Amino acid sequence: AAPAAPKPLPSYVAWKDPAAMIVHTSGTLETRRSAFGTSIITPSEQLYIRNNLPAPDASIVADRDGWEIMVEGVKAPRKLTVRELKTMGLETVTMVLQCSGNGRGLFPNKPSGTPWQVGAAGCVVFSGVPVRAVVEALGGVAGGAVYMTGTGGEKLPEGVDPKSVMVERSVPLAAMADALLAWEMNGAAMPLAHGGPLRLIVPGYTGVNNVKYIKRLAFTVEQSDAKIQKTGYRITPPDQKADESQPSVWEMGVKSWINSPSGEQGPLAAGPMQVKGVAFGGIHAVKSVEVSVDGGKTWQAARFVGPDMGRYAWRQFVLPVRLAAGTHTLMSRATDAQGNVQPEGRVDNVGGYNNTSWRDHALQVTVA
Ligand code: MSS
């Protein structure tokens, strides 16, 4: 089928690369599979966007260093400006930022929500102060807190219960170990669209847990009672209603997919070619990846390309193959450092979250 006329970039992300982006809605933009290059880092202009609420006004980045965050649930709770945070420590992490629903469009039962294919993910460099350093400076975590809760700073629509719309997420306290309050992405001031002036970064956790324009960080005994935490982003079995007993969408699992050939440019020329893609471990480092060009019957070890950027980054992989004329089913399967293998299937759930299935990510290519 002829592709539909592309939607223009929304004005708040007019600086994105239009050729690289699929615009689903004004708050959901996906990176085109064919746009993923071999650089480990996804250029900011090509990184996906997901906003649950309308993005805040650019006035919030007019005075970046003056942005304030309230830190609660520590012995000495207080407000801190970004200016003060910058004096408290500095760390940098290269990591996969991936929407919980990435791959939702590949579920055979088509759950409702943005039908992301593979491009609600990227690998980016975040820099900021370790949350640990901030907590230490404020006397440590207080009173039996077991969650770290971040609150987004967007203006909420009027006339609705704030709890029903606000972006506020809780993650287990253990996630604090590698978490950052970040003001920089890919070496530049954090773009407003990606959470500037200040964003909570929780490496190894899905996108939603990385709260943008963060205005409050709290160490809490309970999870947030905001809807997005209580019933949103849960692994809700099909035919059930979401509730707090179901697992929250937190840590990412081992995953990989092929980006090239993308299948987007029509039939390929028969003969030798380099099959290329990305693999990551999620909460653990990725160890290896295999590729199949016969629909999963046989697998060959692929080779990682470029440097290892750490536990939370993805690795680019390549496998030289030779394809004859015909139709071929290409797939990849990663293994993490703990020996967890990317699964063939997925856990079906109402929200279409956490699709790591290698079979769902299979690519059909035609060779002429
Ligand atoms: N934050 C805030 N504040 N708001 C919103 O909306 N979203 C989420 C995160 N954070 C939000 C936040 C999501 S959901 C995601 S993915 C992410 O973010 C995205 O990011 P970027 O930067 O890419 O846009 Mo799903 O899981």
GROMACS .gro file of C-alpha atoms and ligand atoms in nm:
model
  394
    1ALA     CA    1   0.000   0.000   0.000
    2ALA     CA    2   0.119   0.355  -0.071
    3PRO     CA    3   0.228   0.524   0.252
    4ALA     CA    4  -0.011   0.789   0.385
    5ALA     CA    5   0.105   1.150   0.344
    6PRO     CA    6   0.333   1.219   0.641
    7LYS     CA    7   0.194   1.441   0.916
    8PRO     CA    8   0.401   1.757   0.978
    9LEU     CA    9   0.612   1.785   1.293
   10PRO     CA   10   0.428   1.951   1.583
   11SER     CA   11   0.568   2.301   1.647
   12TYR     CA   12   0.730   2.219   1.985
   13VAL     CA   13   0.947   1.958   1.809
   14ALA     CA   14   0.992   2.144   1.480
   15TRP     CA   15   1.368   2.092   1.529
   16LYS     CA   16   1.335   1.712   1.480
   17ASP     CA   17   1.451   1.551   1.156
   18PRO     CA   18   1.127   1.513   0.956
   19ALA     CA   19   1.271   1.233   0.740
   20ALA     CA   20   1.351   1.027   1.050
   21MET     CA   21   1.020   1.060   1.233
   22ILE     CA   22   0.681   0.897   1.208
   23VAL     CA   23   0.430   1.141   1.358
   24HIS     CA   24   0.153   0.939   1.523
   25THR     CA   25   0.000   1.230   1.719
   26SER     CA   26   0.130   1.562   1.854
   27GLY     CA   27   0.253   1.377   2.163
   28THR     CA   28   0.383   1.059   2.002
   29LEU     CA   29   0.661   1.058   1.742
   30GLU     CA   30   0.851   0.743   1.650
   31THR     CA   31   1.193   0.698   1.492
   32ARG     CA   32   1.169   0.531   1.153
   33ARG     CA   33   1.342   0.189   1.149
   34SER     CA   34   1.545   0.293   0.845
   35ALA     CA   35   1.665   0.608   1.027
   36PHE     CA   36   1.859   0.416   1.293
   37GLY     CA   37   2.224   0.453   1.195
   38THR     CA   38   2.527   0.261   1.315
   39SER     CA   39   2.628   0.525   1.567
   40ILE     CA   40   2.554   0.391   1.914
   41ILE     CA   41   2.405   0.726   2.014
   42THR     CA   42   2.070   0.826   1.868
   43PRO     CA   43   2.094   1.190   1.754
   44SER     CA   44   1.854   1.408   1.953
   45GLU     CA   45   1.685   1.517   1.627
   46GLN     CA   46   1.590   1.153   1.565
   47LEU     CA   47   1.490   1.048   1.918
   48TYR     CA   48   1.127   0.950   1.973
   49ILE     CA   49   0.884   1.163   2.175
   50ARG     CA   50   0.610   1.055   2.409
   51ASN     CA   51   0.408   1.308   2.605
   52ASN     CA   52   0.113   1.189   2.811
   53LEU     CA   53   0.009   1.552   2.862
   54PRO     CA   54   0.057   1.855   2.637
   55ALA     CA   55   0.423   1.959   2.655
   56PRO     CA   56   0.489   2.259   2.878
   57ASP     CA   57   0.553   2.605   2.746
   58ALA     CA   58   0.909   2.707   2.650
   59SER     CA   59   0.901   2.960   2.936
   60ILE     CA   60   1.013   2.678   3.171
   61VAL     CA   61   1.353   2.668   3.001
   62ALA     CA   62   1.401   3.046   2.999
   63ASP     CA   63   1.598   3.024   3.325
   64ARG     CA   64   1.720   2.665   3.339
   65ASP     CA   65   1.945   2.707   3.642
   66GLY     CA   66   1.663   2.871   3.834
   67TRP     CA   67   1.432   2.565   3.800
   68GLU     CA   68   1.338   2.429   4.142
   69ILE     CA   69   1.282   2.077   4.263
   70MET     CA   70   1.141   1.987   4.605
   71VAL     CA   71   1.314   1.687   4.762
   72GLU     CA   72   1.103   1.509   5.025
   73GLY     CA   73   1.127   1.192   5.229
   74VAL     CA   74   1.486   1.268   5.331
   75LYS     CA   75   1.611   1.374   5.676
   76ALA     CA   76   1.646   1.737   5.563
   77PRO     CA   77   1.381   1.796   5.295
   78ARG     CA   78   1.425   2.114   5.092
   79LYS     CA   79   1.392   2.287   4.761
   80LEU     CA   80   1.698   2.287   4.537
   81THR     CA   81   1.764   2.482   4.222
   82VAL     CA   82   1.937   2.331   3.921
   83ARG     CA   83   2.216   2.579   3.997
   84GLU     CA   84   2.262   2.414   4.339
   85LEU     CA   85   2.232   2.062   4.197
   86LYS     CA   86   2.519   2.138   3.960
   87THR     CA   87   2.747   2.192   4.263
   88MET     CA   88   2.657   1.857   4.421
   89GLY     CA   89   2.798   1.605   4.176
   90LEU     CA   90   2.822   1.498   3.814
   91GLU     CA   91   2.779   1.165   3.642
   92THR     CA   92   2.695   1.057   3.290
   93VAL     CA   93   2.514   0.747   3.166
   94THR     CA   94   2.466   0.611   2.815
   95MET     CA   95   2.136   0.429   2.812
   96VAL     CA   96   1.842   0.301   2.620
   97LEU     CA   97   1.536   0.519   2.668
   98GLN     CA   98   1.243   0.308   2.558
   99CYS     CA   99   0.869   0.359   2.590
  100SER     CA  100   0.690   0.086   2.786
  101GLY     CA  101   0.470   0.036   2.481
  102ASN     CA  102   0.747   0.007   2.222
  103GLY     CA  103   0.652  -0.289   2.001
  104ARG     CA  104   0.282  -0.257   2.088
  105GLY     CA  105   0.199  -0.238   1.719
  106LEU     CA  106   0.354  -0.584   1.676
  107PHE     CA  107   0.117  -0.756   1.920
  108PRO     CA  108  -0.107  -0.980   1.710
  109ASN     CA  109  -0.414  -0.875   1.914
  110LYS     CA  110  -0.343  -0.499   1.856
  111PRO     CA  111  -0.392  -0.347   2.203
  112SER     CA  112  -0.519   0.012   2.206
  113GLY     CA  113  -0.257   0.287   2.236
  114THR     CA  114   0.010   0.416   2.002
  115PRO     CA  115   0.096   0.128   1.763
  116TRP     CA  116   0.472   0.172   1.804
  117GLN     CA  117   0.688  -0.063   1.598
  118VAL     CA  118   1.054  -0.048   1.709
  119GLY     CA  119   1.117   0.325   1.712
  120ALA     CA  120   0.986   0.433   2.053
  121ALA     CA  121   1.342   0.384   2.172
  122GLY     CA  122   1.685   0.535   2.140
  123CYS     CA  123   2.025   0.525   2.306
  124VAL     CA  124   2.127   0.858   2.453
  125VAL     CA  125   2.375   1.012   2.696
  126PHE     CA  126   2.230   1.180   3.003
  127SER     CA  127   2.436   1.390   3.243
  128GLY     CA  128   2.346   1.527   3.582
  129VAL     CA  129   2.388   1.474   3.953
  130PRO     CA  130   2.350   1.123   4.100
  131VAL     CA  131   2.032   1.107   4.309
  132ARG     CA  132   2.247   0.931   4.572
  133ALA     CA  133   2.463   1.242   4.611
  134VAL     CA  134   2.158   1.463   4.661
  135VAL     CA  135   2.008   1.226   4.916
  136GLU     CA  136   2.336   1.205   5.108
  137ALA     CA  137   2.362   1.582   5.119
  138LEU     CA  138   2.011   1.596   5.264
  139GLY     CA  139   2.088   1.351   5.542
  140GLY     CA  140   1.975   1.026   5.378
  141VAL     CA  141   1.639   0.863   5.314
  142ALA     CA  142   1.393   0.907   5.600
  143GLY     CA  143   1.144   0.682   5.775
  144GLY     CA  144   1.123   0.345   5.601
  145ALA     CA  145   1.076   0.473   5.245
  146VAL     CA  146   1.090   0.196   4.985
  147TYR     CA  147   0.996   0.391   4.671
  148MET     CA  148   1.145   0.682   4.480
  149THR     CA  149   0.864   0.898   4.342
  150GLY     CA  150   0.906   1.166   4.076
  151THR     CA  151   0.646   1.427   3.982
  152GLY     CA  152   0.630   1.595   3.642
  153GLY     CA  153   0.612   1.973   3.628
  154GLU     CA  154   0.356   2.027   3.355
  155LYS     CA  155   0.056   2.253   3.415
  156LEU     CA  156  -0.246   2.031   3.466
  157PRO     CA  157  -0.571   2.088   3.280
  158GLU     CA  158  -0.836   2.263   3.489
  159GLY     CA  159  -1.157   2.108   3.613
  160VAL     CA  160  -1.023   1.753   3.647
  161ASP     CA  161  -0.888   1.561   3.945
  162PRO     CA  162  -0.510   1.625   3.927
  163LYS     CA  163  -0.441   1.264   4.032
  164SER     CA  164  -0.622   1.140   3.724
  165VAL     CA  165  -0.388   1.317   3.482
  166MET     CA  166  -0.059   1.403   3.653
  167VAL     CA  167   0.259   1.225   3.555
  168GLU     CA  168   0.390   1.088   3.884
  169ARG     CA  169   0.575   0.757   3.896
  170SER     CA  170   0.719   0.548   4.177
  171VAL     CA  171   1.002   0.299   4.132
  172PRO     CA  172   1.164   0.069   4.389
  173LEU     CA  173   1.420   0.250   4.605
  174ALA     CA  174   1.695   0.023   4.469
  175ALA     CA  175   1.667   0.212   4.139
  176MET     CA  176   1.819   0.512   4.314
  177ALA     CA  177   2.164   0.350   4.286
  178ASP     CA  178   2.210   0.459   3.922
  179ALA     CA  179   1.947   0.734   3.899
  180LEU     CA  180   2.034   1.090   3.796
  181LEU     CA  181   1.872   1.430   3.805
  182ALA     CA  182   1.985   1.525   3.456
  183TRP     CA  183   2.008   1.863   3.284
  184GLU     CA  184   2.198   1.750   2.976
  185MET     CA  185   2.127   1.506   2.691
  186ASN     CA  186   2.374   1.411   2.418
  187GLY     CA  187   2.606   1.690   2.529
  188ALA     CA  188   2.355   1.974   2.506
  189ALA     CA  189   2.112   2.133   2.750
  190MET     CA  190   1.818   1.896   2.799
  191PRO     CA  191   1.567   1.981   2.524
  192LEU     CA  192   1.233   2.094   2.661
  193ALA     CA  193   1.059   1.815   2.469
  194HIS     CA  194   1.276   1.558   2.647
  195GLY     CA  195   1.223   1.700   2.994
  196GLY     CA  196   1.433   2.013   3.028
  197PRO     CA  197   1.530   2.190   3.247
  198LEU     CA  198   1.557   1.880   3.470
  199ARG     CA  199   1.466   1.516   3.423
  200LEU     CA  200   1.471   1.212   3.650
  201ILE     CA  201   1.673   0.937   3.481
  202VAL     CA  202   1.623   0.578   3.595
  203PRO     CA  203   1.855   0.360   3.383
  204GLY     CA  204   1.719   0.016   3.298
  205TYR     CA  205   1.358   0.124   3.358
  206THR     CA  206   1.102   0.194   3.084
  207GLY     CA  207   1.046   0.547   2.952
  208VAL     CA  208   0.751   0.641   3.171
  209ASN     CA  209   0.962   0.610   3.486
  210ASN     CA  210   1.198   0.881   3.356
  211VAL     CA  211   0.991   1.179   3.466
  212LYS     CA  212   1.040   1.497   3.261
  213TYR     CA  213   1.043   1.856   3.393
  214ILE     CA  214   1.068   1.706   3.740
  215LYS     CA  215   0.948   1.937   4.017
  216ARG     CA  216   0.934   1.697   4.311
  217LEU     CA  217   1.137   1.393   4.412
  218ALA     CA  218   1.005   1.206   4.713
  219PHE     CA  219   1.115   0.898   4.902
  220THR     CA  220   0.793   0.732   5.000
  221VAL     CA  221   0.654   0.436   5.194
  222GLU     CA  222   0.374   0.392   4.940
  223GLN     CA  223   0.361   0.413   4.563
  224SER     CA  224   0.208   0.727   4.418
  225ASP     CA  225  -0.172   0.734   4.420
  226ALA     CA  226  -0.179   0.902   4.079
  227LYS     CA  227  -0.376   0.707   3.820
  228ILE     CA  228  -0.068   0.663   3.598
  229GLN     CA  229   0.087   0.460   3.883
  230LYS     CA  230  -0.216   0.291   4.042
  231THR     CA  231  -0.380   0.147   3.735
  232GLY     CA  232  -0.172   0.282   3.445
  233TYR     CA  233   0.139   0.103   3.318
  234ARG     CA  234   0.054  -0.233   3.478
  235ILE     CA  235   0.079  -0.577   3.324
  236THR     CA  236  -0.296  -0.633   3.318
  237PRO     CA  237  -0.397  -0.974   3.182
  238PRO     CA  238  -0.636  -0.963   2.885
  239ASP     CA  239  -1.002  -0.943   2.992
  240GLN     CA  240  -0.910  -0.807   3.336
  241LYS     CA  241  -0.932  -0.461   3.486
  242ALA     CA  242  -0.613  -0.284   3.587
  243ASP     CA  243  -0.539  -0.283   3.960
  244GLU     CA  244  -0.252  -0.231   4.198
  245SER     CA  245  -0.187  -0.601   4.250
  246GLN     CA  246  -0.060  -0.637   3.892
  247PRO     CA  247   0.310  -0.578   3.823
  248SER     CA  248   0.403  -0.220   3.743
  249VAL     CA  249   0.599  -0.160   3.423
  250TRP     CA  250   0.947  -0.097   3.562
  251GLU     CA  251   1.260  -0.286   3.454
  252MET     CA  252   1.324  -0.350   3.087
  253GLY     CA  253   1.400  -0.699   2.961
  254VAL     CA  254   1.658  -0.821   2.711
  255LYS     CA  255   1.565  -0.723   2.357
  256SER     CA  256   1.701  -0.674   2.005
  257TRP     CA  257   1.576  -0.602   1.657
  258ILE     CA  258   1.708  -0.564   1.305
  259ASN     CA  259   1.721  -0.215   1.152
  260SER     CA  260   1.888  -0.295   0.821
  261PRO     CA  261   1.777  -0.412   0.580
  262SER     CA  262   1.467  -0.227   0.699
  263GLY     CA  263   1.241  -0.359   0.426
  264GLU     CA  264   1.124   0.001   0.377
  265GLN     CA  265   1.302   0.053   0.043
  266GLY     CA  266   1.149  -0.224  -0.162
  267PRO     CA  267   1.315  -0.542  -0.289
  268LEU     CA  268   1.684  -0.600  -0.210
  269ALA     CA  269   1.951  -0.709  -0.457
  270ALA     CA  270   2.040  -1.078  -0.426
  271GLY     CA  271   2.387  -1.155  -0.290
  272PRO     CA  272   2.594  -1.047   0.006
  273MET     CA  273   2.462  -0.799   0.261
  274GLN     CA  274   2.522  -0.687   0.617
  275VAL     CA  275   2.231  -0.752   0.853
  276LYS     CA  276   2.247  -0.487   1.123
  277GLY     CA  277   2.051  -0.402   1.437
  278VAL     CA  278   2.056  -0.313   1.805
  279ALA     CA  279   2.060  -0.529   2.118
  280PHE     CA  280   2.034  -0.435   2.485
  281GLY     CA  281   1.987  -0.609   2.816
  282GLY     CA  282   1.752  -0.359   2.979
  283ILE     CA  283   1.824  -0.375   3.351
  284HIS     CA  284   2.128  -0.597   3.286
  285ALA     CA  285   2.408  -0.566   3.032
  286VAL     CA  286   2.365  -0.742   2.699
  287LYS     CA  287   2.612  -1.024   2.633
  288SER     CA  288   2.546  -1.160   2.285
  289VAL     CA  289   2.303  -1.168   1.997
  290GLU     CA  290   2.218  -1.417   1.725
  291VAL     CA  291   2.052  -1.368   1.389
  292SER     CA  292   1.829  -1.600   1.188
  293VAL     CA  293   1.756  -1.549   0.819
  294ASP     CA  294   1.533  -1.855   0.790
  295GLY     CA  295   1.244  -1.766   1.018
  296GLY     CA  296   1.404  -1.891   1.340
  297LYS     CA  297   1.509  -2.239   1.225
  298THR     CA  298   1.883  -2.175   1.249
  299TRP     CA  299   2.078  -1.902   1.428
  300GLN     CA  300   2.422  -1.751   1.382
  301ALA     CA  301   2.617  -1.540   1.631
  302ALA     CA  302   2.634  -1.175   1.521
  303ARG     CA  303   2.927  -0.948   1.605
  304PHE     CA  304   2.899  -0.628   1.809
  305VAL     CA  305   3.017  -0.314   1.629
  306GLY     CA  306   3.186  -0.026   1.810
  307PRO     CA  307   3.267   0.029   2.177
  308ASP     CA  308   3.079  -0.104   2.479
  309MET     CA  309   2.914   0.205   2.631
  310GLY     CA  310   2.816   0.031   2.953
  311ARG     CA  311   2.546  -0.179   3.110
  312TYR     CA  312   2.250   0.035   3.009
  313ALA     CA  313   2.350   0.119   2.652
  314TRP     CA  314   2.255  -0.079   2.347
  315ARG     CA  315   2.508  -0.238   2.116
  316GLN     CA  316   2.497  -0.232   1.742
  317PHE     CA  317   2.541  -0.575   1.586
  318VAL     CA  318   2.615  -0.700   1.238
  319LEU     CA  319   2.610  -1.033   1.057
  320PRO     CA  320   2.722  -1.072   0.695
  321VAL     CA  321   2.479  -1.296   0.505
  322ARG     CA  322   2.410  -1.393   0.147
  323LEU     CA  323   2.046  -1.395   0.039
  324ALA     CA  324   1.908  -1.550  -0.277
  325ALA     CA  325   1.603  -1.426  -0.464
  326GLY     CA  326   1.282  -1.492  -0.274
  327THR     CA  327   1.118  -1.393   0.053
  328HIS     CA  328   1.316  -1.420   0.376
  329THR     CA  329   1.222  -1.382   0.740
  330LEU     CA  330   1.496  -1.213   0.941
  331MET     CA  331   1.506  -1.206   1.320
  332SER     CA  332   1.745  -1.145   1.607
  333ARG     CA  333   1.765  -1.285   1.959
  334ALA     CA  334   1.976  -1.133   2.238
  335THR     CA  335   2.109  -1.279   2.563
  336ASP     CA  336   2.190  -1.069   2.870
  337ALA     CA  337   2.484  -1.100   3.110
  338GLN     CA  338   2.270  -1.309   3.349
  339GLY     CA  339   2.195  -1.562   3.076
  340ASN     CA  340   1.838  -1.445   3.015
  341VAL     CA  341   1.747  -1.505   2.651
  342GLN     CA  342   1.510  -1.276   2.462
  343PRO     CA  343   1.185  -1.475   2.455
  344GLU     CA  344   1.009  -1.605   2.147
  345GLY     CA  345   0.670  -1.489   2.277
  346ARG     CA  346   0.540  -1.206   2.488
  347VAL     CA  347   0.324  -1.165   2.797
  348ASP     CA  348  -0.009  -1.055   2.653
  349ASN     CA  349  -0.145  -0.758   2.844
  350VAL     CA  350  -0.412  -0.494   2.797
  351GLY     CA  351  -0.168  -0.204   2.762
  352GLY     CA  352   0.057  -0.378   2.511
  353TYR     CA  353   0.365  -0.322   2.729
  354ASN     CA  354   0.707  -0.487   2.735
  355ASN     CA  355   0.699  -0.659   2.397
  356THR     CA  356   1.039  -0.826   2.373
  357SER     CA  357   0.928  -1.118   2.153
  358TRP     CA  358   1.182  -1.201   1.884
  359ARG     CA  359   0.913  -1.358   1.673
  360ASP     CA  360   0.694  -1.045   1.684
  361HIS     CA  361   0.998  -0.844   1.572
  362ALA     CA  362   1.063  -1.060   1.266
  363LEU     CA  363   1.121  -0.872   0.940
  364GLN     CA  364   1.002  -0.999   0.604
  365VAL     CA  365   1.227  -0.895   0.317
  366THR     CA  366   1.195  -0.957  -0.053
  367VAL     CA  367   1.507  -1.022  -0.256
  368ALA     CA  368   1.478  -0.974  -0.630
  369MSS     N1  369   0.730   1.284   3.205
  369MSS     C1  370   0.638   1.382   3.210
  369MSS     N2  371   0.651   1.482   3.301
  369MSS     N3  372   0.531   1.383   3.125
  369MSS     C2  373   0.514   1.280   3.034
  369MSS     O1  374   0.417   1.284   2.960
  369MSS     N4  375   0.595   1.067   2.946
  369MSS     C3  376   0.669   0.949   2.982
  369MSS     C4  377   0.814   0.982   3.021
  369MSS     N5  378   0.818   1.089   3.116
  369MSS     C5  379   0.609   1.175   3.030
  369MSS     C6  380   0.720   1.183   3.119
  369MSS     C7  381   0.672   0.843   2.880
  369MSS     S1  382   0.538   0.738   2.872
  369MSS     C8  383   0.782   0.818   2.804
  369MSS     S2  384   0.791   0.683   2.702
  369MSS     C9  385   0.902   0.905   2.815
  369MSS     O2  386   0.884   1.015   2.901
  369MSS    C10  387   0.934   0.960   2.674
  369MSS     O3  388   1.046   1.037   2.679
  369MSS     P1  389   1.089   1.123   2.553
  369MSS     O4  390   1.204   1.206   2.598
  369MSS     O5  391   1.137   1.024   2.446
  369MSS     O6  392   0.973   1.196   2.501
  369MSS    MO1  393   0.613   0.557   2.755
  369MSS     O7  394   0.663   0.437   2.879
   0.00000   0.00000   0.00000
